[in-house]
Coordinates of C-alpha atoms in Angstrom, one line a residue:
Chain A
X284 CA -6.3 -5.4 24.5
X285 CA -3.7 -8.3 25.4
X286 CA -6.3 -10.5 26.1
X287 CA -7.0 -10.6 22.2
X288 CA -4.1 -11.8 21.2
X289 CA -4.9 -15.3 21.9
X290 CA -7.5 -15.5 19.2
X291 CA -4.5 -14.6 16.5
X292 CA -2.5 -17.8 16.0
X293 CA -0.2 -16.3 13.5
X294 CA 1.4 -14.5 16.8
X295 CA 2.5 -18.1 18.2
X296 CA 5.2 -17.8 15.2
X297 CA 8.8 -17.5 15.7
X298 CA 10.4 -15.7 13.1
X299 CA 14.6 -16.6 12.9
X300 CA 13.9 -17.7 16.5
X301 CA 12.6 -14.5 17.6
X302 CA 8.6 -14.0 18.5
X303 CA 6.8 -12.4 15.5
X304 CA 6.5 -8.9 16.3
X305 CA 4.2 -8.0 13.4
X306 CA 4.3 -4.2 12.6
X307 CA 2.8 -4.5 9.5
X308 CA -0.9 -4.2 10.0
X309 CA -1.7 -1.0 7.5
X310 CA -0.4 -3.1 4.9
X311 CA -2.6 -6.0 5.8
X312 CA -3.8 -7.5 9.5
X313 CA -3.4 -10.5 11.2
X314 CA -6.9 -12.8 11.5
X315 CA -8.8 -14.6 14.7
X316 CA -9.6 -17.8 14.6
X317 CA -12.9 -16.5 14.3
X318 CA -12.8 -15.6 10.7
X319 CA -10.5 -18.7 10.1
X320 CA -13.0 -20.7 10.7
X321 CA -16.4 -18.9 9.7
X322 CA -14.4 -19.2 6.2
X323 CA -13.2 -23.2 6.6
X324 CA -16.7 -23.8 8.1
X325 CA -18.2 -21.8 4.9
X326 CA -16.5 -24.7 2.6
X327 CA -17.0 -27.4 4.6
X328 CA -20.9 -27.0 5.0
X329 CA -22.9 -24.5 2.5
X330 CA -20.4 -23.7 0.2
X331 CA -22.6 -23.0 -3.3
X332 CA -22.9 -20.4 -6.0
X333 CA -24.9 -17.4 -4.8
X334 CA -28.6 -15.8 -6.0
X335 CA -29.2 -18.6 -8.9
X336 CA -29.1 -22.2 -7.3
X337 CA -32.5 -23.2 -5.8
X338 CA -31.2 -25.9 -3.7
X339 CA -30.5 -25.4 0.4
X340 CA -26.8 -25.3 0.0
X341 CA -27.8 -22.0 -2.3
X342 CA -30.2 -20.8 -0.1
X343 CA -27.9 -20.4 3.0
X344 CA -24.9 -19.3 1.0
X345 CA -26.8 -16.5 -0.8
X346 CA -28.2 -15.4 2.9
X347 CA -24.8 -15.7 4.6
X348 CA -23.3 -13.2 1.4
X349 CA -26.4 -10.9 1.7
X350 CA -26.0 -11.3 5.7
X351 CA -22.7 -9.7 5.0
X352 CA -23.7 -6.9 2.8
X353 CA -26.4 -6.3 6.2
X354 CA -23.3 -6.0 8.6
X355 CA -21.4 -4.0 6.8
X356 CA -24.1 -1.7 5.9
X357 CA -24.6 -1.5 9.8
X358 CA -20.8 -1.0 10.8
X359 CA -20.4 2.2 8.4
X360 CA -24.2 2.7 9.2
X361 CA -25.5 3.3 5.8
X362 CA -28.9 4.3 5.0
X363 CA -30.1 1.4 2.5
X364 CA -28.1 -2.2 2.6
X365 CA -28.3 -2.0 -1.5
X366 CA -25.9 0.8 -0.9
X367 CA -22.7 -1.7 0.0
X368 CA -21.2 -2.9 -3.2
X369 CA -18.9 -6.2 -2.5
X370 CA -15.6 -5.3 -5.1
X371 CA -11.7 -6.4 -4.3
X372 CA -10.8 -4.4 -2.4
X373 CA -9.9 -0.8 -1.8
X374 CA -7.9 -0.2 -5.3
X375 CA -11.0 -1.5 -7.4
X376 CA -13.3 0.2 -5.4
X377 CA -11.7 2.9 -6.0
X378 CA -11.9 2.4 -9.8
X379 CA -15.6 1.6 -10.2
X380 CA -16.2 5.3 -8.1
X381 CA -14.3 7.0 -10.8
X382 CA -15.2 5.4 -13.7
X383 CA -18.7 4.9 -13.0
X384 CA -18.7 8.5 -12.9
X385 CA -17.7 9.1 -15.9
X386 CA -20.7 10.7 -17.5
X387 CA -21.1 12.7 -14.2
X388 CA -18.1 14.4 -13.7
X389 CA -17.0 17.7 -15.5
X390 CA -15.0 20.4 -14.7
X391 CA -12.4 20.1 -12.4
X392 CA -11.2 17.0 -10.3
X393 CA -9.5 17.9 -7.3
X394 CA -7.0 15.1 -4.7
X395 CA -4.9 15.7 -2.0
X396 CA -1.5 15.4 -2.3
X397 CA -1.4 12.7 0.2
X398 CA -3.3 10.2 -1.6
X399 CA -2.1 6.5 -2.2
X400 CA -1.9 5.9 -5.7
X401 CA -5.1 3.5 -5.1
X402 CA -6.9 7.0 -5.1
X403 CA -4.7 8.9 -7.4
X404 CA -4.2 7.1 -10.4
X405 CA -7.9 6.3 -11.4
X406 CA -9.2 9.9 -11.5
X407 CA -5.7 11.0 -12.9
X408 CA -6.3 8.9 -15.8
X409 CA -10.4 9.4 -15.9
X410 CA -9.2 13.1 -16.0
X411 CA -6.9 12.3 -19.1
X412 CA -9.3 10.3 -20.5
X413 CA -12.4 13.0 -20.3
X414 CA -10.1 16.1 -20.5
X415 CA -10.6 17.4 -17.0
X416 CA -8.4 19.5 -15.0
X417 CA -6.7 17.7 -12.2
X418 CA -6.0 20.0 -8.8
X419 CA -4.7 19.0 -6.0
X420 CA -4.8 20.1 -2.2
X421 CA -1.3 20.2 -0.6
X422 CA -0.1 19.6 3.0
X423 CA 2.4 21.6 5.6
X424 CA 5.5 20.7 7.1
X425 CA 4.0 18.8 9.7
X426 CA 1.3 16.5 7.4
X427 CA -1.5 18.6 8.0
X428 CA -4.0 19.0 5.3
X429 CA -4.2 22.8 3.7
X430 CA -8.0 24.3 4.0
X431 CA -9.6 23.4 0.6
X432 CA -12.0 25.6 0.5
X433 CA -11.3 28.2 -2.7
X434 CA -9.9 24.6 -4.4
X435 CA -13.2 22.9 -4.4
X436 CA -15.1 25.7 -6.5
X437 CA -15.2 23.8 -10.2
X438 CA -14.5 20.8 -8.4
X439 CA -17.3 17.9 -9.3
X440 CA -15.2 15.6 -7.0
X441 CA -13.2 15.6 -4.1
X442 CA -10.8 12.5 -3.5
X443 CA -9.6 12.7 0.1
X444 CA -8.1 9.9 1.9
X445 CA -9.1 9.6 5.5
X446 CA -5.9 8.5 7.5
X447 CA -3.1 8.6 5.2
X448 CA -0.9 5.7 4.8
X449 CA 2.3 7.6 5.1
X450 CA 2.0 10.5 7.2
X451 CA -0.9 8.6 9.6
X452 CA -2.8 11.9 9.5
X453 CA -6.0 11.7 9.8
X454 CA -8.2 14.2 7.9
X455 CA -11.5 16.1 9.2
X456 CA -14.0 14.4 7.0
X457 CA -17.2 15.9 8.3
X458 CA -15.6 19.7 8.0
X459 CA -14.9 18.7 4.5
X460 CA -17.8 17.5 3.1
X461 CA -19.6 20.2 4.9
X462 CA -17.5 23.1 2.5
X463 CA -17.8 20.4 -0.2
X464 CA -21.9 20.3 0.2
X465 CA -21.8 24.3 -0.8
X466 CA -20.0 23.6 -3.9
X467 CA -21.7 20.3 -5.2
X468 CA -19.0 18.3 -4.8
X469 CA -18.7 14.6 -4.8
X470 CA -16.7 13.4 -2.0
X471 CA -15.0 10.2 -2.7
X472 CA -13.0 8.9 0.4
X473 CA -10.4 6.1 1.1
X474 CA -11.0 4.7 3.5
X475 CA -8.4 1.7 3.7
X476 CA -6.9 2.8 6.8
X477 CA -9.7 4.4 8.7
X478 CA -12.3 2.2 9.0
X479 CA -10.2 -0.7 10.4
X480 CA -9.3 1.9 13.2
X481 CA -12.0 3.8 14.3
X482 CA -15.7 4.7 13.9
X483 CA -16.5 5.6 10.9
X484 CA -20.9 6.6 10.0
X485 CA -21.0 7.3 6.9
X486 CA -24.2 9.5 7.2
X487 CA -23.2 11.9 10.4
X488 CA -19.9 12.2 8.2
X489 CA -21.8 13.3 5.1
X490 CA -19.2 11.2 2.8
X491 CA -20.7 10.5 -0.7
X492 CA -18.6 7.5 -1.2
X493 CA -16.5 5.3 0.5
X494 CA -14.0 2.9 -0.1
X495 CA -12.2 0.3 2.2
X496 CA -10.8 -3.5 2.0
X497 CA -11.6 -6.6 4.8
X498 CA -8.2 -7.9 4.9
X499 CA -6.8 -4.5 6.5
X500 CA -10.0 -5.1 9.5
X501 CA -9.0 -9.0 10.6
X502 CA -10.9 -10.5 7.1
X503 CA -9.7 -11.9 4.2
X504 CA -8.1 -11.2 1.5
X505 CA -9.7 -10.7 -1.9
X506 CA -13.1 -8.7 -0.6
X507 CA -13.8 -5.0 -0.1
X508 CA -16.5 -2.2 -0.5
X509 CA -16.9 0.6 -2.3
X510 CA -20.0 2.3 -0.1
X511 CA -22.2 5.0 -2.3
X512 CA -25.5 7.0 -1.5
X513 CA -28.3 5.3 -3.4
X514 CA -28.7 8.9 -5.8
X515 CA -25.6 8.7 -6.5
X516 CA -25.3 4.7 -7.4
X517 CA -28.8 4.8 -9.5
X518 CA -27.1 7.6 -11.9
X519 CA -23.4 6.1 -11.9
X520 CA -22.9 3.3 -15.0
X521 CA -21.3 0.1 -14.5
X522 CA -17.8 0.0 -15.0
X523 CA -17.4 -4.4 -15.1
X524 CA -20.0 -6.4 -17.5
X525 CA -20.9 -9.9 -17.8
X526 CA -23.2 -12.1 -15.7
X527 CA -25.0 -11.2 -12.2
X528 CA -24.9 -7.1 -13.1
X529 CA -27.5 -6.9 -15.8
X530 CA -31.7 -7.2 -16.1
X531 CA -32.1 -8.5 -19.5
X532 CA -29.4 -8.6 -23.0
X533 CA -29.9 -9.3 -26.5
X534 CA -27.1 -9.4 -29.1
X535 CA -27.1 -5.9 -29.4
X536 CA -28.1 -3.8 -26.2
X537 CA -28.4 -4.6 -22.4
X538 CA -30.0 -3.2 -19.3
X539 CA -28.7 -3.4 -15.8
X540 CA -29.9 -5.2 -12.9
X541 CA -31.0 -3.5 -9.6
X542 CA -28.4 -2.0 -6.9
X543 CA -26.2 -3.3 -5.4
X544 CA -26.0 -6.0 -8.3
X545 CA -25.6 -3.1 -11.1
X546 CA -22.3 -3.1 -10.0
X547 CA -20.9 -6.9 -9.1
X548 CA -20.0 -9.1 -11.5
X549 CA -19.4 -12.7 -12.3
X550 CA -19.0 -15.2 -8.9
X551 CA -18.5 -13.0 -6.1
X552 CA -15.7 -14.1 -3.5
X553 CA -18.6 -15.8 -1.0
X554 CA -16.4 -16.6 1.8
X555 CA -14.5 -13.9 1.8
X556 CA -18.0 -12.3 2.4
X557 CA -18.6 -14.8 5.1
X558 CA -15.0 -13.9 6.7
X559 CA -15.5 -10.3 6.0
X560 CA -18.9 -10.6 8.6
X561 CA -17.1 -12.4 10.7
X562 CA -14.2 -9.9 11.0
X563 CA -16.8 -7.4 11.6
X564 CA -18.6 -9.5 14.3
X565 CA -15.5 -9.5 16.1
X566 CA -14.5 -5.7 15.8
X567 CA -18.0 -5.0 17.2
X568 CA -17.5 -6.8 20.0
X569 CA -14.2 -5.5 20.9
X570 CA -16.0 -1.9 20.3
X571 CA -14.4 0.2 17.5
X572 CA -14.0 2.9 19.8
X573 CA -12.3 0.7 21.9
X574 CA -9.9 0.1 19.0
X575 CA -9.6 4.0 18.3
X576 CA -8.1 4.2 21.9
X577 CA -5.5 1.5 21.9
X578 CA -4.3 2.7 18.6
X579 CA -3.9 6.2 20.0
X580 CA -2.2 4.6 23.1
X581 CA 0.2 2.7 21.2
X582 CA 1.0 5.5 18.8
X583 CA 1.5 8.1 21.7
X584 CA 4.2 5.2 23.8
X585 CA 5.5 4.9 20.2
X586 CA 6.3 8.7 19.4
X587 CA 7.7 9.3 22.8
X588 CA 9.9 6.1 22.5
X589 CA 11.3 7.0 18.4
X590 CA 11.2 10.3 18.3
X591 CA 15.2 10.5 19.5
X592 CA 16.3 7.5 17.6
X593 CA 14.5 8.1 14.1
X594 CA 13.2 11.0 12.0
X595 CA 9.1 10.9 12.0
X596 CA 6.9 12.0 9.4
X597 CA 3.8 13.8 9.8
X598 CA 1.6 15.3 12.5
X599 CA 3.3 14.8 16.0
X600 CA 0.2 14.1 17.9
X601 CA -1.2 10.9 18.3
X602 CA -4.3 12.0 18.5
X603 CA -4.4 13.1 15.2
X604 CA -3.0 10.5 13.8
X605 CA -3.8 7.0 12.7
X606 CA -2.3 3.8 14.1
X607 CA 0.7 3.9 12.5
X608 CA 4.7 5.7 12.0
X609 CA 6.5 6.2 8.9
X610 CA 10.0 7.5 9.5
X611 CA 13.7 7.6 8.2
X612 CA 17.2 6.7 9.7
X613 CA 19.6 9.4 8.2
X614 CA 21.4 7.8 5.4
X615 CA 20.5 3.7 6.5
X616 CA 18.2 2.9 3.7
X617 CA 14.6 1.5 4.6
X618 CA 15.3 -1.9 3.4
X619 CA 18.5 -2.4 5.0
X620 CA 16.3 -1.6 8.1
X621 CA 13.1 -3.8 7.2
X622 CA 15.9 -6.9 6.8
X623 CA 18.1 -6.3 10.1
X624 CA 14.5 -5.6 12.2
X625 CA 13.8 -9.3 10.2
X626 CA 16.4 -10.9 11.5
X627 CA 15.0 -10.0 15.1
X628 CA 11.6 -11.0 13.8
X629 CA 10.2 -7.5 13.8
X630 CA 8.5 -7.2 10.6
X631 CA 8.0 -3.1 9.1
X632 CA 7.3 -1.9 6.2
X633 CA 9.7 -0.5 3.7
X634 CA 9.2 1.8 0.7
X635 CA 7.7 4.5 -0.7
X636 CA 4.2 2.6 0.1
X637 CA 2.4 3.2 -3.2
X638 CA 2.9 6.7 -2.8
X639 CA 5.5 8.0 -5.3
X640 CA 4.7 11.4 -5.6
X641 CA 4.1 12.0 -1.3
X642 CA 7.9 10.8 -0.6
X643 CA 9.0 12.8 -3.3
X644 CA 7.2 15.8 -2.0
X645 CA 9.0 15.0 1.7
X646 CA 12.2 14.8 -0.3
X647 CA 12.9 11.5 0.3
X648 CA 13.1 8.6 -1.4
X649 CA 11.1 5.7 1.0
X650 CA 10.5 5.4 4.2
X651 CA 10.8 2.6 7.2
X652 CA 7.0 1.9 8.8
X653 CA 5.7 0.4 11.8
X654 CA 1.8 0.1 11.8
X655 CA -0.2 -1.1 14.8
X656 CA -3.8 -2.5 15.9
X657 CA -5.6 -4.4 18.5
X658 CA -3.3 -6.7 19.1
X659 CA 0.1 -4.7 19.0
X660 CA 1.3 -4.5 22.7
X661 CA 3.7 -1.7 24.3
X662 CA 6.6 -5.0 24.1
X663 CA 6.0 -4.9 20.5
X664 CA 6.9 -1.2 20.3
X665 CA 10.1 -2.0 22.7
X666 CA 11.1 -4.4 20.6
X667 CA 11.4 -2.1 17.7
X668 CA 13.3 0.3 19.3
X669 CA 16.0 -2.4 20.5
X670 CA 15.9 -3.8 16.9
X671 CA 16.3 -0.4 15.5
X672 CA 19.5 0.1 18.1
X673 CA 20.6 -3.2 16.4
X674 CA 20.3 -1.5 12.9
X675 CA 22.9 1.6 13.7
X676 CA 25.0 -1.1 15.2
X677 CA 25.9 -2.4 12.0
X678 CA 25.9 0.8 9.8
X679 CA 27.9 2.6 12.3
X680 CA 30.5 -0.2 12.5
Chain B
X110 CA 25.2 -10.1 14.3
X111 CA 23.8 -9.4 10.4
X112 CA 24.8 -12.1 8.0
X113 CA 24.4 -9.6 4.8
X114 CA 25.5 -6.8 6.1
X115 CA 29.2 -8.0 5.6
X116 CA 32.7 -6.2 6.6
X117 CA 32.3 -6.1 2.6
X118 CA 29.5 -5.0 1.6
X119 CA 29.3 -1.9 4.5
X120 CA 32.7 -1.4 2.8
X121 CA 31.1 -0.1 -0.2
X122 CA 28.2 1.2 0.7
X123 CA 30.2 3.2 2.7
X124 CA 32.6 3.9 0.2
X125 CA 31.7 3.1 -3.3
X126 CA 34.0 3.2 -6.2
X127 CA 33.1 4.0 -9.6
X128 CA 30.7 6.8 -8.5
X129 CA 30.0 9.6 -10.9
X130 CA 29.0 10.8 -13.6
X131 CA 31.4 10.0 -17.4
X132 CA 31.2 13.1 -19.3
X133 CA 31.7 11.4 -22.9
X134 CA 29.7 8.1 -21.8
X135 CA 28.8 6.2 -25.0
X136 CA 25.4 4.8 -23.1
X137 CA 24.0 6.5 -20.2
X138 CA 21.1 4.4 -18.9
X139 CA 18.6 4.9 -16.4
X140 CA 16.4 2.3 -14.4
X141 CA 14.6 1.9 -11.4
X142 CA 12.7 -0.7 -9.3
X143 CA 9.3 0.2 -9.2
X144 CA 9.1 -2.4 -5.8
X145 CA 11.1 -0.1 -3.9
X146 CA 11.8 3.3 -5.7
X147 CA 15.5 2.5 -6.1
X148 CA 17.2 4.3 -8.9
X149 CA 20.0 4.0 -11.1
X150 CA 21.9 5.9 -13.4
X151 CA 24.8 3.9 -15.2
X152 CA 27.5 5.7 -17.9
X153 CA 29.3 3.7 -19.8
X154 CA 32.4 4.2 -22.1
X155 CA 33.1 1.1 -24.8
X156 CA 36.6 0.3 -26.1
X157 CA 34.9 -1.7 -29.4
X158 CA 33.4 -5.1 -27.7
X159 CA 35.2 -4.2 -24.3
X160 CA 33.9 -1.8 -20.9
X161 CA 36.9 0.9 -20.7
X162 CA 35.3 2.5 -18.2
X163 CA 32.1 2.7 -16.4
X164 CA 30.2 4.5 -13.2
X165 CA 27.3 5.1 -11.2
X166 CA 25.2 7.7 -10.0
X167 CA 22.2 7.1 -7.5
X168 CA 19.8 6.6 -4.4
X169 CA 19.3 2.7 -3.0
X170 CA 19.8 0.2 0.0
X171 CA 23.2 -1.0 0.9
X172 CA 22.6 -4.3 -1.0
X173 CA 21.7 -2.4 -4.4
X174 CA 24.9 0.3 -3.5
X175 CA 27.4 -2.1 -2.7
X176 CA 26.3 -4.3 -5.9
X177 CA 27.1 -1.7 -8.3
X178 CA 29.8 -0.3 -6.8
X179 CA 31.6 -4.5 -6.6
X180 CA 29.9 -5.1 -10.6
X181 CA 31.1 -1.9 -11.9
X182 CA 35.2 -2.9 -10.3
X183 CA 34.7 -6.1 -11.3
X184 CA 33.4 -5.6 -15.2
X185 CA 36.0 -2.5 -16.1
X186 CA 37.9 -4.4 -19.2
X187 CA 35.6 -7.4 -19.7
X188 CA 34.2 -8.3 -23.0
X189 CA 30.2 -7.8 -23.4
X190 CA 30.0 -11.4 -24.0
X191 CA 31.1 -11.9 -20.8
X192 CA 28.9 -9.4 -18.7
X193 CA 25.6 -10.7 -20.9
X194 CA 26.7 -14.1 -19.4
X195 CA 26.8 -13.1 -15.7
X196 CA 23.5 -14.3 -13.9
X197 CA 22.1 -13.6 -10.5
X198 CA 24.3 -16.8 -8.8
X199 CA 27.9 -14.6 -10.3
X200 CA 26.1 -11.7 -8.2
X201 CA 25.7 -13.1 -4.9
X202 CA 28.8 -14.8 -5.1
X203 CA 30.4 -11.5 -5.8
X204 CA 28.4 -10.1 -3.1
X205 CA 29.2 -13.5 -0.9
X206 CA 25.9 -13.4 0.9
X207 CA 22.6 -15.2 0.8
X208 CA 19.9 -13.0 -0.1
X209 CA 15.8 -13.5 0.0
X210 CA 14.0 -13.5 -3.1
X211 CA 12.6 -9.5 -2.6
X212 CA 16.6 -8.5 -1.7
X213 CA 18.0 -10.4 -4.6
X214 CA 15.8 -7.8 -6.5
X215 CA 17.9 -5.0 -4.5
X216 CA 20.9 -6.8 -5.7
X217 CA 20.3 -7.6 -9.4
X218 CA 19.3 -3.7 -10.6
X219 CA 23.2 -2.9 -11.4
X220 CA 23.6 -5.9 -13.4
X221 CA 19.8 -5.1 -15.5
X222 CA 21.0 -1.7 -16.1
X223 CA 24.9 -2.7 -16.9
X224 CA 23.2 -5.4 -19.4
X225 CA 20.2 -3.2 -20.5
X226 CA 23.3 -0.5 -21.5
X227 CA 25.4 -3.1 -23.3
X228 CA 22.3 -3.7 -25.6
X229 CA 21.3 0.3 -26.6
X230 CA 25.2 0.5 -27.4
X231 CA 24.9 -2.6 -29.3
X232 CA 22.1 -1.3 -30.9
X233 CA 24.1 1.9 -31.6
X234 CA 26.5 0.1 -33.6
X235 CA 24.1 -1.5 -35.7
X236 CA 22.1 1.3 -37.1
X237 CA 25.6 2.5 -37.7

């Protein structure tokens, strides 16, 4: 995957003098020069306002947005194109699928333990709001996911993160909607740091809903999807109001436009829609499963190389686990680590990675993580380890 | 090597003074930084508009360890008027490194929670 790099120029930087060894892709990704420029060229030629301008500048700018609803629909391979809503990103996705279902759910809502508070705190406070009983599905000592099955029964949804953010374990999806099917559950999943890693069809996996953000998968910032079956989407209520997302209004009542639109609002972010196809163009020709297999190449030279200098969290496999390593260093706190790996231009992630209640579980407070993707070499991973040497240098002096 | 991580500062991180709890504390007062999950618990005992005597209890980086551990030394008998005047310029300089913006934030929680107790106890006072 080396031969990528070239097409990031962020990764020409030096950092303190050091080459940028950037570790930090689960928070957000480096972009090609691809997308760059599918999103300069956007403004310099056909930037307009989308689905109401009659002029050619309006004309190619709604077909590039709605060009980008198509290949997104085709990378998670959904069923209908009207079934991709363009949101945020993840965390607002994530809102709209629990609010919109407000006058659907009842009962019980159940989570997983291991959820990022993107996809804990919207159904924690739709469950306050509409008096439901919040459950949650817990985790063993190694970061693997407990069965659910005798916690989904009362359960109208099931919020499940695919790869989790902390402990990199990633979740069997299809086994759970399968149990979830027999109790009429809704499943809900996160999807932030899946599908920028690895094939994700959203029909062979039977997921409900899905939720995921471009600037984690080489796009932009400021654009992401919430992905919902057509049923599901056509009985859900808005959740924004305003312009774009309704049919017809008076002073007094309102009805809503057709899907996707029922649920955008106001001026989309166009070339962040543009960028967000171009991002995908590009994953699809490197060949997400492609990307699947570096990650778990990366994370398995990564394991062996930590694994006697740091404490790891979660499953010790690569194989089941996502591209990326959260660990602690005894009693060296994680931001004395992120700022000494700085000064060797290694940049980490320290924290407790919007996940309060997870590091609390562990027992710990935050945590130090390296994340990979396409473009993270075995050197990068070496130069971690050095750096992290450096780091018990100086709290061992 | 590190330019933070000073003789000084690794000094008391590694050995902090001042920590523990006060068991008659006029003002015990806890914050946090919601950035990083730091937390800090901060008793303190007033001699009418002096500090007689104050501690710390906690879980945070070096930086945000070694600043309370230096603030709480260096405020023991000063006035209130004196602490509400310290800024985040008197910190570093206490600390005698240069910090980023996001570390500065590691470094300024003592002096929030020092100031934040100052006011409840002033407050105290007031409702009598």
């Amino acid at each position: 995957m080396k031969k990528y790099r070239k097409d990031f120029p962020i990764l020409k930087r030096k950092i303190n003098g050091k080459r940028l060894v950037y570790l930090d892709s689960a928070a957000t990704s480096q972009k090609p020069i691809q997308v760059i420029n599918a999103i300069a060229n956007f403004y310099k030629t056909f930037n307009a306002n989308i689905h109401r301008s009659i002029h050619t500048l309006g004309e190619e700018a709604t077909k590039a947005y709605e060009e980008a609803r198509e290949a997104v629909a085709s990378f998670i391979n959904a069923e209908h194109k009207e079934e991709v809503i363009f949101v945020r990103n993840t965390t607002e996705a994530l809102n709209i699928a629990a609010f919109g279902l407000r006058n659907i759910v009842k009962g019980k809502l159940l989570l997983t333990e291991m959820e990022h508070h993107s996809n804990l705190l919207p159904w924690q406070q739709l469950a306050k709001l509409k008096h439901l009983e919040l459950d949650f599905i817990s985790f063993d000592k190694d970061g693997y996911l407990d069965e659910p099955e005798e916690k989904l029964k009362g359960a109208s949804v099931l919020a499940i993160t695919q790869a989790s953010n902390v402990l990199g374990t990633i979740n069997p999806i299809k086994k759970i909607t399968e149990k979830a099917k027999e109790y009429g559950t809704i499943v809900v999943v996160d999807g932030a740091q899946s599908v920028p890693h690895m094939p994700v069809d959203v029909q062979k996996l039977g997921i409900d809903m899905l939720a995921f953000s471009a600037h984690k998968m080489l796009g932009p910032t400021g654009i992401g999807v919430l992905y919902a079956k057509k049923e599901l989407l056509e009985k859900m209520e808005p959740v924004m109001f305003g312009s774009e997302m309704i049919k017809e209004v008076s002073f007094t009542e309102a009805t809503w436009n057709e899907l996707p639109y029922k649920f955008e609002y106001g001026t989309p972010h166009i070339a962040g829609a543009v960028g967000f196809k171009a991002a995908i163009d590009y994953l699809q020709e490197v060949g997400m499963r492609n990307v699947r297999k570096h990650d778990e190449r990366i994370t398995t030279y990564a394991l062996k190389r930590l694994k006697n200098i740091v404490s790891i969290i979660g499953p010790k496999k690569a194989e089941d686990r996502s591209g990326l390593i959260a660990f602690t260093m005894g009693d060296i706190h994680p931001h004395d680590i992120a700022t000494i790996l700085n000064e060797e231009g290694i940049a980490i992630r320290s924290g407790h990675h919007c996940a309060m209640p997870l590091h609390r579980k562990l027992g710990i407070q935050a945590s130090a993580r390296a994340s990979f993707y396409l473009y993270t070499i075995k050197e990068d991973v070496d130069a971690l380890v050095e750096g992290l040497k450096k780091v018990r240098e100086v709290f061992e002096r | 090597m590190s330019d933070i991580y000073s003789e000084i500062i690794l000094n008391h991180w590694k050995s902090p003074r001042n920590r523990g709890k006060i068991d008659d504390a006029d003002v015990v007062i806890k914050d946090s930084n919601p950035l990083c999950g730091d937390e800090i618990t901060m008793y303190m005992k007033f001699d009418d508009d002096k500090i007689k005597q104050v501690s710390f209890e906690g879980k945070g980086c070096a930086i945000s360890q070694a600043s309370a551990s230096m603030l709480t030394e260096f405020v023991k008998g000063k006035s209130i008027d004196e602490i509400i005047k310290m800024n985040s310029n008197k910190v570093q300089k206490m600390l005698g490194v240069k910090l980023s913006a996001t570390r500065l934030k590691c470094a300024l929680l003592p002096l929030k929670s020092l100031k934040l107790g100052i006011y409840s106890y002033l407050g105290k006072k007031l409702a009598g």
